[in-house]
Amino acid sequence: MKRTNKIKINDAVWTNINIQLGDYLLKESFSNPNLNFKVENTDIVYHYATLESFLSIVESQSLYFTNLYYLNDRKEYKYGVEIISDTLKHQAHNETSESILKILNNVEKNLESNTNSSRYVACFSKNGDLLSQWRAYSNQGKGISIGFKRDYLEYFDGAFLNCTNIEYREKFQKKIINEIIKIIIAYFENIKTAIDWEGYNYEFLVSKSIISFIEDFTSSFKDSSFDEEKEFRLEYKIDGNINKNIGIGV
């Protein structure tokens, strides 16, 4: 029998591959100029709320996270999916590898299935006195704009929350998605021959991994018409059924 030094794919190996990929993408986010764009940061970010919500936050010493579905601008996730779909079409148009074309097509076909992911957010603005926010979230200006130290909120980043600056520029949104997909495909193509994929569909697994990573970006993309919000966001993603509100201590 011919011996092989290839690693047999299984659940544990697949999990480890994606952990390593996640670490690699994190490093790239700091060093890759196509992923590392300058954003306006402030020391204080503001959460607009009604008086009732303000009292609840103070009394409970907690911030509550709301499912994206319940937000006034809940169509934003759909917007992110459309941005990704446009980027995929552009990549496929310029691709010659049959295997990579299958991957890109699989990603596009399965994007919509992720629009119902359980994603919960707490939203802030870098502007503490913005008319549109008073009207939308603070009872027509009769509520409160609560300031939070940004570095305190970022303390939780990576533990169980993601801290995100919302990106409003379509040009950069597509550039980010394009680069992430290219990095992930190159990563898998590099390890492809070292893995024994027998019994598994390579293209399907790679597309599944791409969706898992890029869907995290869809909730940080918004149409440029919302640019004045200058939004900063805490996001928590879960699976399963829970209440639509989640709280953390503040």
Coordinates of C-alpha atoms in Angstrom, one line a residue:
M1 CA 0.0 0.0 0.0
K2 CA 1.3 3.4 -0.9
R3 CA 2.0 5.5 2.1
T4 CA 1.0 9.2 2.2
N5 CA 2.1 12.0 4.5
K6 CA -1.1 13.9 3.9
I7 CA -3.2 14.9 6.8
K8 CA -6.6 13.3 6.7
I9 CA -9.4 15.9 6.9
N10 CA -11.8 15.5 9.9
D11 CA -13.7 17.8 12.2
A12 CA -10.8 18.5 14.5
V13 CA -8.4 19.2 11.6
W14 CA -11.0 21.5 9.9
T15 CA -11.5 23.4 13.1
N16 CA -7.8 23.9 13.5
I17 CA -7.4 25.0 9.9
N18 CA -10.0 27.7 10.4
I19 CA -8.5 28.9 13.7
Q20 CA -5.1 29.3 12.0
L21 CA -6.9 31.1 9.1
G22 CA -8.6 33.4 11.6
D23 CA -5.2 34.3 13.2
Y24 CA -3.7 34.9 9.8
L25 CA -6.6 37.2 8.8
L26 CA -6.2 39.1 12.0
K27 CA -2.5 39.8 11.3
E28 CA -3.3 40.8 7.8
S29 CA -5.9 43.3 9.0
F30 CA -3.1 45.2 10.6
S31 CA -0.4 44.9 7.9
N32 CA -2.3 44.6 4.6
P33 CA -3.0 48.1 3.2
N34 CA -6.1 46.9 1.4
L35 CA -7.6 46.0 4.8
N36 CA -6.2 48.6 7.0
F37 CA -8.0 51.9 6.3
K38 CA -7.8 55.0 8.5
V39 CA -11.0 55.7 10.4
E40 CA -12.0 58.7 12.5
N41 CA -11.8 57.7 16.2
T42 CA -12.9 59.6 19.3
D43 CA -12.3 59.1 23.0
I44 CA -16.0 59.2 23.7
V45 CA -18.8 57.5 21.9
Y46 CA -22.5 58.2 22.5
H47 CA -25.5 56.0 22.9
Y48 CA -28.8 57.7 22.2
A49 CA -31.7 56.6 24.3
T50 CA -35.1 57.5 25.7
L51 CA -35.3 58.5 29.4
E52 CA -36.8 55.2 30.2
S53 CA -33.9 53.3 28.5
F54 CA -31.4 55.6 30.2
L55 CA -32.9 54.8 33.7
S56 CA -32.8 51.1 32.8
I57 CA -29.2 51.3 31.9
V58 CA -28.3 53.2 35.1
E59 CA -30.3 51.0 37.4
S60 CA -29.1 47.7 35.9
Q61 CA -25.6 48.9 35.1
S62 CA -26.0 47.1 31.8
L63 CA -26.0 47.8 28.1
Y64 CA -28.5 45.8 26.1
F65 CA -27.9 44.3 22.7
T66 CA -30.7 44.1 20.1
N67 CA -31.1 41.7 17.2
L68 CA -30.3 43.4 13.9
Y69 CA -33.7 42.4 12.7
Y70 CA -35.3 44.8 15.2
L71 CA -33.3 47.9 14.3
N72 CA -34.8 50.7 12.3
D73 CA -32.1 50.2 9.6
R74 CA -32.4 46.4 9.6
K75 CA -32.0 46.4 5.8
E76 CA -28.3 47.0 6.3
Y77 CA -27.5 43.3 6.5
K78 CA -29.1 42.9 3.1
Y79 CA -27.1 45.8 1.8
G80 CA -23.9 44.0 3.0
V81 CA -24.9 40.8 1.2
E82 CA -25.4 42.7 -2.0
I83 CA -22.0 44.3 -1.8
I84 CA -20.4 40.9 -1.4
S85 CA -22.5 39.5 -4.3
D86 CA -21.3 42.3 -6.6
T87 CA -17.7 41.7 -5.6
L88 CA -18.0 37.9 -6.2
K89 CA -19.4 38.5 -9.7
H90 CA -16.4 40.8 -10.5
Q91 CA -13.9 38.2 -9.2
A92 CA -15.6 35.4 -11.2
H93 CA -15.5 37.4 -14.4
N94 CA -11.7 37.6 -14.1
E95 CA -11.1 34.0 -12.8
T96 CA -9.8 31.1 -15.0
S97 CA -9.4 28.4 -12.5
E98 CA -12.4 26.0 -12.6
S99 CA -12.0 25.1 -8.9
I100 CA -11.9 28.7 -7.7
L101 CA -14.9 29.5 -9.9
K102 CA -16.8 26.7 -8.1
I103 CA -15.8 28.2 -4.8
L104 CA -17.0 31.7 -5.8
N105 CA -20.3 30.4 -7.2
N106 CA -20.9 28.4 -4.0
V107 CA -20.3 31.4 -1.9
E108 CA -22.7 33.5 -3.8
K109 CA -25.4 30.8 -3.8
N110 CA -25.2 30.4 0.0
L111 CA -24.9 34.1 1.1
E112 CA -28.6 34.6 1.5
S113 CA -28.9 31.6 3.9
N114 CA -26.8 33.6 6.4
T115 CA -29.1 36.7 6.5
N116 CA -30.9 35.3 9.5
S117 CA -27.9 34.7 11.6
S118 CA -28.4 35.8 15.2
R119 CA -26.4 39.0 15.4
Y120 CA -27.0 41.4 18.3
V121 CA -25.6 44.9 18.5
A122 CA -25.3 47.9 20.7
C123 CA -24.9 51.1 18.6
F124 CA -23.1 54.3 19.4
S125 CA -22.2 57.5 17.5
K126 CA -19.0 59.5 17.5
N127 CA -21.2 62.6 17.5
G128 CA -23.0 63.3 20.8
D129 CA -25.3 65.9 19.4
L130 CA -26.8 64.7 16.1
L131 CA -30.3 65.7 15.1
S132 CA -31.1 62.5 13.2
Q133 CA -30.1 60.4 16.2
W134 CA -32.2 62.5 18.6
R135 CA -35.2 62.0 16.4
A136 CA -34.7 58.3 15.8
Y137 CA -33.6 57.0 19.2
S138 CA -34.2 59.7 21.8
N139 CA -37.9 60.4 21.6
Q140 CA -37.7 63.4 19.2
G141 CA -34.9 65.0 21.3
K142 CA -36.6 64.4 24.7
G143 CA -34.2 61.6 25.6
I144 CA -30.5 61.3 26.5
S145 CA -27.2 61.0 24.7
I146 CA -25.0 58.9 27.0
G147 CA -21.2 59.2 26.6
F148 CA -19.0 56.1 27.1
K149 CA -15.2 55.9 27.1
R150 CA -14.3 54.1 24.0
D151 CA -11.3 52.3 25.5
Y152 CA -13.6 50.8 28.2
L153 CA -15.9 49.3 25.6
E154 CA -13.0 48.0 23.6
Y155 CA -11.8 46.2 26.7
F156 CA -14.3 43.5 25.7
D157 CA -13.1 43.3 22.1
G158 CA -12.2 39.7 21.1
A159 CA -13.4 38.2 24.4
F160 CA -17.0 37.7 23.4
L161 CA -17.7 40.9 21.5
N162 CA -16.5 42.6 18.3
C163 CA -15.9 46.3 18.3
T164 CA -16.6 47.8 14.9
N165 CA -16.4 51.1 13.1
I166 CA -19.1 51.2 10.5
E167 CA -17.8 51.6 6.9
Y168 CA -19.9 53.8 4.6
R169 CA -17.7 54.0 1.5
E170 CA -18.8 51.5 -1.1
K171 CA -15.4 51.6 -2.8
F172 CA -13.6 50.5 0.3
Q173 CA -16.3 48.0 1.3
K174 CA -15.8 46.1 -2.0
K175 CA -12.0 46.4 -1.7
I176 CA -12.1 44.8 1.8
I177 CA -14.3 41.9 0.7
N178 CA -12.3 41.4 -2.5
E179 CA -9.0 41.2 -0.5
I180 CA -10.5 38.9 2.2
I181 CA -11.7 36.4 -0.4
K182 CA -8.4 36.4 -2.2
I183 CA -6.5 35.8 1.0
I184 CA -8.7 32.9 2.1
I185 CA -8.6 31.2 -1.3
A186 CA -4.8 31.6 -1.5
Y187 CA -4.5 30.2 2.1
F188 CA -6.4 27.0 1.1
E189 CA -4.7 26.6 -2.2
N190 CA -1.4 26.8 -0.4
I191 CA -2.3 23.9 2.0
K192 CA -4.5 22.0 -0.5
T193 CA -1.9 19.3 -1.4
A194 CA -1.0 18.7 2.2
I195 CA -4.5 17.6 3.1
D196 CA -6.3 14.4 2.2
W197 CA -9.7 15.6 1.2
E198 CA -11.1 12.2 0.4
G199 CA -14.8 12.0 1.2
Y200 CA -15.1 15.8 1.4
N201 CA -15.9 18.4 -1.2
Y202 CA -12.9 20.8 -1.2
E203 CA -14.7 23.7 -3.0
F204 CA -17.7 23.4 -0.7
L205 CA -15.6 23.5 2.4
V206 CA -13.6 26.5 1.2
S207 CA -16.7 28.4 0.3
K208 CA -18.2 27.6 3.7
S209 CA -15.1 29.1 5.4
I210 CA -15.3 32.2 3.2
I211 CA -18.9 32.8 4.2
S212 CA -18.1 32.3 7.8
F213 CA -15.5 35.0 7.8
I214 CA -16.9 37.6 5.4
E215 CA -20.4 37.5 6.9
D216 CA -18.9 39.2 9.9
F217 CA -18.3 42.2 7.7
T218 CA -21.8 42.5 6.3
S219 CA -23.1 44.1 9.6
S220 CA -20.3 46.7 9.5
F221 CA -21.3 48.0 6.1
K222 CA -23.9 50.6 5.6
D223 CA -25.1 52.8 2.7
S224 CA -23.3 56.1 2.4
S225 CA -26.6 57.9 3.1
F226 CA -26.1 57.0 6.8
D227 CA -22.5 58.5 6.9
E228 CA -23.4 61.3 9.2
E229 CA -24.1 58.8 12.0
K230 CA -20.3 58.0 12.4
E231 CA -21.4 54.8 14.0
F232 CA -19.3 52.7 16.4
R233 CA -20.8 49.3 17.3
L234 CA -20.5 46.4 19.7
E235 CA -21.6 43.1 18.2
Y236 CA -22.3 39.7 19.6
K237 CA -23.1 36.7 17.4
I238 CA -24.8 33.5 18.6
D239 CA -26.5 30.4 17.5
G240 CA -29.7 29.0 18.9
N241 CA -32.7 30.6 20.4
I242 CA -32.5 33.2 23.1
N243 CA -34.2 36.5 24.0
K244 CA -33.7 39.3 21.6
N245 CA -32.0 41.4 24.3
I246 CA -28.5 40.7 25.7
G247 CA -26.8 42.8 28.4
I248 CA -23.3 43.4 29.6
G249 CA -22.2 45.3 32.7
V250 CA -21.2 48.9 32.4

